PDB file of C-alpha atoms in Angstrom:
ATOM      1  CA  UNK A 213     -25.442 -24.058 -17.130  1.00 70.00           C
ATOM      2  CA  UNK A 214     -26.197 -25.867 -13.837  1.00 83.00           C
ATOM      3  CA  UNK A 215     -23.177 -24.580 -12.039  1.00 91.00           C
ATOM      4  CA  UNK A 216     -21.056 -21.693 -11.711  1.00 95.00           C
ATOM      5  CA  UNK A 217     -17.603 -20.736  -9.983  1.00 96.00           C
ATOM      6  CA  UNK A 218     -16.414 -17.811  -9.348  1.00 97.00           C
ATOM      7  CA  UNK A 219     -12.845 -16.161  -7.346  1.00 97.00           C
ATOM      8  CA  UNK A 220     -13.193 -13.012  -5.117  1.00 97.00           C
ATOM      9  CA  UNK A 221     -10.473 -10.947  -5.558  1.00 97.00           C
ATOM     10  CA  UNK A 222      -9.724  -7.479  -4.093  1.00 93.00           C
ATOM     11  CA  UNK A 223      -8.592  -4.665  -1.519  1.00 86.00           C
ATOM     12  CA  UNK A 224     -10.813  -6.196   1.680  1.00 88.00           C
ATOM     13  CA  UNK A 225     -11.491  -9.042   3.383  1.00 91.00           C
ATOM     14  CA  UNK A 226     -14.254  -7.847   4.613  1.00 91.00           C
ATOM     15  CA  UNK A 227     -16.137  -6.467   1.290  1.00 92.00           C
ATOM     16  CA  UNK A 228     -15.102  -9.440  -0.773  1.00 94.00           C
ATOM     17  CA  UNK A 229     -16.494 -11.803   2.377  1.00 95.00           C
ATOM     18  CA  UNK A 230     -19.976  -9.497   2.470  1.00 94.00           C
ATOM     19  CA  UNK A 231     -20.217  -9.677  -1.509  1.00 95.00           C
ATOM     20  CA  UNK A 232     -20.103 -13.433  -0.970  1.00 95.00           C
ATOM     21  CA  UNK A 233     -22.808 -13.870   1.506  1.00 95.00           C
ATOM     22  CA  UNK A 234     -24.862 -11.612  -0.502  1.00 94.00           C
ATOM     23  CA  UNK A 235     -24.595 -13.798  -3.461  1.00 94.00           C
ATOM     24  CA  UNK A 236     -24.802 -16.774  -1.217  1.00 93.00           C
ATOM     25  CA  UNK A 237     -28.118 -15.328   0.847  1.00 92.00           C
ATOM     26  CA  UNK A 238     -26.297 -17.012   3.808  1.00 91.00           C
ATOM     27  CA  UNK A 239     -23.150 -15.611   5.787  1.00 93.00           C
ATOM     28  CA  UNK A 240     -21.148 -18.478   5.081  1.00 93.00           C
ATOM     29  CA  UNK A 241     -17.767 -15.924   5.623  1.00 93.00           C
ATOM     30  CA  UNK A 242     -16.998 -14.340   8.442  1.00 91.00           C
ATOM     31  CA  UNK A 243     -16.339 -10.392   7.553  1.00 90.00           C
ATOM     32  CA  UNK A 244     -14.354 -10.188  10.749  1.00 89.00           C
ATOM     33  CA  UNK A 245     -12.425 -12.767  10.325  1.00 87.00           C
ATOM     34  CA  UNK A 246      -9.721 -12.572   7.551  1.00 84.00           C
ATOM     35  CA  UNK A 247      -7.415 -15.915   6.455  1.00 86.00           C
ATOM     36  CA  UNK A 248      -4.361 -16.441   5.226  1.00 87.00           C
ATOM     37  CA  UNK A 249      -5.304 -19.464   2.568  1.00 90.00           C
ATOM     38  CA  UNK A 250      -8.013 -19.608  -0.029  1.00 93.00           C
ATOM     39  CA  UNK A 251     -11.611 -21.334   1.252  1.00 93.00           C
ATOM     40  CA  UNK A 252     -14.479 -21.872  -0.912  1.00 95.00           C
ATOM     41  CA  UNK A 253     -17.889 -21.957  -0.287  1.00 95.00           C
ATOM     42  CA  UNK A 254     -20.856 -23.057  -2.237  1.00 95.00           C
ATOM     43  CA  UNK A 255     -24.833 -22.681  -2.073  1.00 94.00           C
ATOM     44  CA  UNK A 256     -27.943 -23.430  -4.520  1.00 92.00           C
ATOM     45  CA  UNK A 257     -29.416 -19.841  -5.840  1.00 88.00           C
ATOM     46  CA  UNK A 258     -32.123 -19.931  -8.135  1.00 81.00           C
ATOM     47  CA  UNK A 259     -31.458 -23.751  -9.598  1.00 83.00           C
ATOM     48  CA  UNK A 260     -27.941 -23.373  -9.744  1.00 86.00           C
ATOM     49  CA  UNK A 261     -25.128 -24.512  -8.071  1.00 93.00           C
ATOM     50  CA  UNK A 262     -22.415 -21.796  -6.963  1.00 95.00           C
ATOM     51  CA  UNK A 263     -19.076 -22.045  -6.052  1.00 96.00           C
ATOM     52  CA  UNK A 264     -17.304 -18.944  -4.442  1.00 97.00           C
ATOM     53  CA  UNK A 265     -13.054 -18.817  -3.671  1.00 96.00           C
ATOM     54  CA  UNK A 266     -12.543 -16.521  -1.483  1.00 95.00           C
ATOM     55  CA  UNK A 267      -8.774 -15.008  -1.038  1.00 94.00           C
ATOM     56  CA  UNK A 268      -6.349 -14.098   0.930  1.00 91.00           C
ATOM     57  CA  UNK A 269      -5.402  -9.989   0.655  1.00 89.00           C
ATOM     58  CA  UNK A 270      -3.307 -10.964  -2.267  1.00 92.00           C
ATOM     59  CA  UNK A 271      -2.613  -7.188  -3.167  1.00 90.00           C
ATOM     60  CA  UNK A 272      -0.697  -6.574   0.319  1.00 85.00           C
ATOM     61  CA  UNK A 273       2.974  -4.786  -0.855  1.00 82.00           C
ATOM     62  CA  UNK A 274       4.380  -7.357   1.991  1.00 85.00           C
ATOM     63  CA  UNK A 275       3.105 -10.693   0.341  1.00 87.00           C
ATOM     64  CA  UNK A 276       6.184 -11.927  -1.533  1.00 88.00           C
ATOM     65  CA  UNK A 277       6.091 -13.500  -4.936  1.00 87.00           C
ATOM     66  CA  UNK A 278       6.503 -17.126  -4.316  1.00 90.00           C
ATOM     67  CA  UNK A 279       3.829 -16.651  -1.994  1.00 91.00           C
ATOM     68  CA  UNK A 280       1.542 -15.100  -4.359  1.00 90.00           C
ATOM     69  CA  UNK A 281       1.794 -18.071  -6.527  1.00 90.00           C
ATOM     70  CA  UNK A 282       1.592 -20.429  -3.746  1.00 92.00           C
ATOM     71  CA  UNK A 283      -1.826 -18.661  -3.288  1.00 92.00           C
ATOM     72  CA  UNK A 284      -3.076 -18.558  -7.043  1.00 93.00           C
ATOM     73  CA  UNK A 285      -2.409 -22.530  -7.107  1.00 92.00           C
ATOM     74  CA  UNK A 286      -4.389 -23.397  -4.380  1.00 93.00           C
ATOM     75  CA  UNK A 287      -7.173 -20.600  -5.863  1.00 93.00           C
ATOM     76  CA  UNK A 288      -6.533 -22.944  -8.819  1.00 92.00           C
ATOM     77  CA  UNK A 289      -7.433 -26.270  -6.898  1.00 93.00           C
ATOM     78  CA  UNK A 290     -10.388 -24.883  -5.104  1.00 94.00           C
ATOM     79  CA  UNK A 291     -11.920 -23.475  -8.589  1.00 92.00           C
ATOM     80  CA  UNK A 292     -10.726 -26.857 -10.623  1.00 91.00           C
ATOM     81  CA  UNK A 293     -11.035 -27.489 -13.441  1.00 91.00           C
ATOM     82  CA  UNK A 294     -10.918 -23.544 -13.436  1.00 92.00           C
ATOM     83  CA  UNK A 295     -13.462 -20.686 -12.765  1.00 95.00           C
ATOM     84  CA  UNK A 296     -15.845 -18.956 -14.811  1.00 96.00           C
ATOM     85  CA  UNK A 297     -15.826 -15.345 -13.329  1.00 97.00           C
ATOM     86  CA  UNK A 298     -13.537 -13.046 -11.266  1.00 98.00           C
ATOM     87  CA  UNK A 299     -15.501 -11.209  -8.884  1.00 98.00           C
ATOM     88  CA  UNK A 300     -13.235  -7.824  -8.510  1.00 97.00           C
ATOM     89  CA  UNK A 301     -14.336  -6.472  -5.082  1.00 96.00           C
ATOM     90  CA  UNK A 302     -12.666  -2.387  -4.929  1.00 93.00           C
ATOM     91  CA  UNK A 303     -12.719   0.066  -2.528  1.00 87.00           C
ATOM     92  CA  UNK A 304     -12.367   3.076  -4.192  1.00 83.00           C
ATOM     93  CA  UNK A 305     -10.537   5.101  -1.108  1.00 81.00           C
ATOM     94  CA  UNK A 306      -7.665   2.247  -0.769  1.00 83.00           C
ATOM     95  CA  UNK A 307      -7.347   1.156  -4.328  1.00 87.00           C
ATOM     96  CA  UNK A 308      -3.753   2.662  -5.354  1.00 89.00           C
ATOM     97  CA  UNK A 309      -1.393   2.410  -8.187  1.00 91.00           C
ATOM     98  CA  UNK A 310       0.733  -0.318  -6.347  1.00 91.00           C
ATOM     99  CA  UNK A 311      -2.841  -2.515  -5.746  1.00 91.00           C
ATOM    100  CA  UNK A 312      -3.882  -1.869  -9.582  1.00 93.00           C
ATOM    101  CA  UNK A 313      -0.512  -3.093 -10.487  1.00 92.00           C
ATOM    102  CA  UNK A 314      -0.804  -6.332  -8.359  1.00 92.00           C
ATOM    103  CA  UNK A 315      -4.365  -7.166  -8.713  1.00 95.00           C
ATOM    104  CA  UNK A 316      -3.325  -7.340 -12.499  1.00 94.00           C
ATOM    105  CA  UNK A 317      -0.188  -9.632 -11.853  1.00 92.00           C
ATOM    106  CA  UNK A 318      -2.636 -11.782 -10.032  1.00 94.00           C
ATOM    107  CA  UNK A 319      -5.054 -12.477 -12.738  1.00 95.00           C
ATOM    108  CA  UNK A 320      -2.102 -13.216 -15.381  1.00 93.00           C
ATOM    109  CA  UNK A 321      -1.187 -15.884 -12.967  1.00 91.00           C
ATOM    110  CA  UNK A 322      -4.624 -17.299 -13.856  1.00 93.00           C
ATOM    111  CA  UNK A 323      -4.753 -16.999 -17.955  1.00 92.00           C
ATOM    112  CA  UNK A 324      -4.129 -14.774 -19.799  1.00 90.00           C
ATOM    113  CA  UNK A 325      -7.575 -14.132 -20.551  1.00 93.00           C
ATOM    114  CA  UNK A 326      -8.775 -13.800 -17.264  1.00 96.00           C
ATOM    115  CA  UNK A 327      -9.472 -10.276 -17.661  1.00 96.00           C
ATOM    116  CA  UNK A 328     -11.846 -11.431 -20.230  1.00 96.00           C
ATOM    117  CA  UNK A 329     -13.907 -13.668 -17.349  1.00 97.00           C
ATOM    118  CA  UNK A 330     -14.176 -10.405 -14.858  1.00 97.00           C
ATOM    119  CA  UNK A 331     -16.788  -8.018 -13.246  1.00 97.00           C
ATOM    120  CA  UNK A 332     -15.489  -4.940 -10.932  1.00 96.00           C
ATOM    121  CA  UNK A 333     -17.925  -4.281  -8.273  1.00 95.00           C
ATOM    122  CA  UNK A 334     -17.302  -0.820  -6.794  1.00 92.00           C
ATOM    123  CA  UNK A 335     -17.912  -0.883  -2.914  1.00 88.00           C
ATOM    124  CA  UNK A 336     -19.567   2.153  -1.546  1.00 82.00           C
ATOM    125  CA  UNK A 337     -17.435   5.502  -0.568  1.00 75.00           C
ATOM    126  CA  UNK A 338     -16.831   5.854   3.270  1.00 71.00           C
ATOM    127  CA  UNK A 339     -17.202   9.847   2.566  1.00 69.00           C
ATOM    128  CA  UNK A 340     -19.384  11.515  -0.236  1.00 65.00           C
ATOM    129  CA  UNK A 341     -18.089  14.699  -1.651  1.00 62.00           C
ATOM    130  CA  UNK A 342     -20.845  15.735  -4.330  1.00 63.00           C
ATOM    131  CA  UNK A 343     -19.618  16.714  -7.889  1.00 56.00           C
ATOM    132  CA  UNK A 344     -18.809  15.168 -10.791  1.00 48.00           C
ATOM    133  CA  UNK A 345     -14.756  16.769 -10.484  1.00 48.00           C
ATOM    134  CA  UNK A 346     -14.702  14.713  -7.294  1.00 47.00           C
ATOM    135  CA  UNK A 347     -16.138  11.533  -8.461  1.00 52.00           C
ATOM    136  CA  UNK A 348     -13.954  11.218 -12.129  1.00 43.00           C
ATOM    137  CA  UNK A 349     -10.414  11.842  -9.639  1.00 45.00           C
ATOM    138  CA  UNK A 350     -11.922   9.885  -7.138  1.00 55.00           C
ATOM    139  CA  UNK A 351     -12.117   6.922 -10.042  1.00 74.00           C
ATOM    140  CA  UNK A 352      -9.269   6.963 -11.773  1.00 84.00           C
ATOM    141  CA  UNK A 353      -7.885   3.807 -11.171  1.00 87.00           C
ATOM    142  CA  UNK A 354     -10.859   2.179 -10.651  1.00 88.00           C
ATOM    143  CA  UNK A 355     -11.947   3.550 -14.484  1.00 89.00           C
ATOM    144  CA  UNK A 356      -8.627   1.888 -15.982  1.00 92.00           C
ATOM    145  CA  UNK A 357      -9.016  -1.623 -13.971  1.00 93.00           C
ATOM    146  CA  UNK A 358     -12.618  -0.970 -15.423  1.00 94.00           C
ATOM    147  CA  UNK A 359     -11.333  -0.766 -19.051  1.00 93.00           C
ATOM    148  CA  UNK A 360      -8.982  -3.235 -18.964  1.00 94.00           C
ATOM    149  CA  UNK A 361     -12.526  -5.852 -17.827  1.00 96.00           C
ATOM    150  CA  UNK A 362     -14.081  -4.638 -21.236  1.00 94.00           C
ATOM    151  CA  UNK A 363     -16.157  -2.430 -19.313  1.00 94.00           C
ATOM    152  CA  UNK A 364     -17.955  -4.391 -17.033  1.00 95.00           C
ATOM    153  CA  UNK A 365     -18.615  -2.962 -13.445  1.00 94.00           C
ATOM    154  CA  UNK A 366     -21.255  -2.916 -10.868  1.00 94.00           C
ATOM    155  CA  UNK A 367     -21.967  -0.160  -7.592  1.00 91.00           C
ATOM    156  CA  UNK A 368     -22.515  -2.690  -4.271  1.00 91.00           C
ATOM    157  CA  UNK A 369     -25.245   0.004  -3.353  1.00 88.00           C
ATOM    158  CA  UNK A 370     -28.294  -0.778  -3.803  1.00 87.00           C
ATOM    159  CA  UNK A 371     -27.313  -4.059  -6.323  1.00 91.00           C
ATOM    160  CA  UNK A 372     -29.963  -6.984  -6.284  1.00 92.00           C
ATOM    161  CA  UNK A 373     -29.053 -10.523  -6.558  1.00 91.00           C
ATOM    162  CA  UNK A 374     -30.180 -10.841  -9.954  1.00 92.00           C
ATOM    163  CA  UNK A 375     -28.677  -8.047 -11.778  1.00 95.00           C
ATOM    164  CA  UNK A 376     -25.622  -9.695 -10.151  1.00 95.00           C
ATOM    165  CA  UNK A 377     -26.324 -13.080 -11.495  1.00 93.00           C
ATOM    166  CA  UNK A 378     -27.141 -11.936 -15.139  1.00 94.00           C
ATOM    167  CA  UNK A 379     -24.229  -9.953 -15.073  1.00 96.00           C
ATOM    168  CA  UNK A 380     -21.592 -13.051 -14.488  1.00 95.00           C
ATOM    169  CA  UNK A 381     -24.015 -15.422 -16.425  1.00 94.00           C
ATOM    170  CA  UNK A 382     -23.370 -12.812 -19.699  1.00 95.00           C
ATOM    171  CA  UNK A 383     -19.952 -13.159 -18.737  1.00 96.00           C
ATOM    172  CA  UNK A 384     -19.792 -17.109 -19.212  1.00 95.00           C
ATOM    173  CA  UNK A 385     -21.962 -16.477 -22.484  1.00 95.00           C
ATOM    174  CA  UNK A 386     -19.526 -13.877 -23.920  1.00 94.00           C
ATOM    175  CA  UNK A 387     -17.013 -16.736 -23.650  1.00 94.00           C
ATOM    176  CA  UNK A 388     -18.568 -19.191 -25.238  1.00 92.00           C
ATOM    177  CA  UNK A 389     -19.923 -21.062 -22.082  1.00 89.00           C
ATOM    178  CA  UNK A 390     -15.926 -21.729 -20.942  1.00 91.00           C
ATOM    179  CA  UNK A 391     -14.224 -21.470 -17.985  1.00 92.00           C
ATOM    180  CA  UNK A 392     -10.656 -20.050 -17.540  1.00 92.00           C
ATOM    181  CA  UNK A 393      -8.559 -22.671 -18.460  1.00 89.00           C
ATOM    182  CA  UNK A 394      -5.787 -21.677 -15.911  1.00 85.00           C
ATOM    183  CA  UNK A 395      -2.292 -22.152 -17.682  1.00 68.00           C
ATOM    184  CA  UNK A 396       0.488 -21.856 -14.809  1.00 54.00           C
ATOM    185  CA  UNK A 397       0.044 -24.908 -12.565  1.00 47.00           C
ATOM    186  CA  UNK A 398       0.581 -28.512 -13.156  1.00 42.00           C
ATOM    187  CA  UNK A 399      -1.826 -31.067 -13.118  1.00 41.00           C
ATOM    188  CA  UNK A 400       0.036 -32.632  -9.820  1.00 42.00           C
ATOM    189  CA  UNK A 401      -0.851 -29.087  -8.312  1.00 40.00           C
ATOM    190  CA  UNK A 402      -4.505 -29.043  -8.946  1.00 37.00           C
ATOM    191  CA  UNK A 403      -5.067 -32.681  -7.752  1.00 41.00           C
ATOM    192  CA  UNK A 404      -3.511 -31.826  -4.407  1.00 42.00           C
ATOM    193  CA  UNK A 405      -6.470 -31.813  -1.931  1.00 32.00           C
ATOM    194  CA  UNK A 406      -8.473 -28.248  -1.570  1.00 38.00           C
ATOM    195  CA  UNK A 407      -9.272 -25.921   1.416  1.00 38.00           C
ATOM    196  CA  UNK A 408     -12.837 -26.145   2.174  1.00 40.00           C
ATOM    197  CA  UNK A 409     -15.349 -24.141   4.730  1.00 44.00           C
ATOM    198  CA  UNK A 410     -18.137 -26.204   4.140  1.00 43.00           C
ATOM    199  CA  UNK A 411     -17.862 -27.938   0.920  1.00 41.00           C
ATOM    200  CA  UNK A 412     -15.626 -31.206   1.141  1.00 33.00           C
ATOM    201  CA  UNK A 413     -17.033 -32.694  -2.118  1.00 32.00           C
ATOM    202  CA  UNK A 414     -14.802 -32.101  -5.301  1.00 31.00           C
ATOM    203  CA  UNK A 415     -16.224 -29.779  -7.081  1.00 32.00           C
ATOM    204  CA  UNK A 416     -17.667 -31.211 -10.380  1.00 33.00           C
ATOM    205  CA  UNK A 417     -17.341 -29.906 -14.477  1.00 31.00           C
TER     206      UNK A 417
END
């Protein structure tokens, strides 16, 4: 496949905007600087063309539930006609029950198979406490959001871009070369015009 597109979800601006310019090999977000709407970016890696959404901290308790939506439709726009992988940026220290919860609320907005289409990517600990006692607690939640994504997780540290790349490329093979066909928003919705950074072209099949 000649292109790929791919939504950043997760617990910090800042980690999901770093993940992207790592992919990107260009710092295309700004880490410091966090938005309240859903901008995409793309860049040319290794013959392909990739599309990244980035998101709005869509797992904040405050964020109400029309405005949620409001957010997944314009995610939907920016990624027509729909993405191939979720990009699941955690922080293990501020991932909690009530974030779990909501980051899987979010990707049923998508489809219903969008857990089906995602990777977890573990962002390093602040703090290291050696053991393995400290490392299954300190996991918990991140192990059931890993389950629940068939399994599928990568550690930030030390990750290269192409074990990243193979990784969501399996993904779109394990589903048969498709995209999330993303079944809560109209077609009026998606051909509303998308938030851009630096790509005003549509963005093509």
């Amino acid at each position: 496949m000649s292109e790929l597109r791919a939504v950043l979800l997760g617990n910090s601006w800042s980690e999901r905007s770093s993940v992207g310019n790592f992919i990107l090999r260009e710092n295309k977000f700004n880490p410091e600087e966090e938005l309240d709407r859903c901008v995409r970016v793309s860049g040319q890696i290794q013959g392909k063309e990739i599309f990244l959404i980035n998101t709005p901290d869509l797992l904040h308790l405050k964020i109400s539930e029309e405005k949620l939506q409001e957010h997944v439709n314009n995610c939907v726009r920016l990624s027509d006609p729909g993405p191939h992988v979720f990009l699941l940026v955690l922080q293990p220290e501020d991932f909690t029950e009530h974030q779990k919860t909501r980051l899987c609320r979010v990707l049923n907005f998508f489809s219903d198979h969008s857990f089906d289409h995602s990777l977890v990517l573990i962002s390093p600990p602040r703090v290291r406490h050696p053991g393995l006692r400290h490392t299954v607690m300190y996991y918990a939640l991140l192990q059931e959001m890993i389950r629940r994504c068939n399994n599928r997780s990568l550690e930030l540290e030390n990750l290269n871009i192409r074990e990243l790349l193979e990784n969501m490329e399996r993904i779109v093979e394990m589903n048969n070369g498709t995209h999330v066909i993303c079944q809560h928003t109209s077609a009026e919705q998606r051909e509303e015009a998308p938030v851009t950074l630096n790509d005003p072209q549509p963005v093509g099949k």
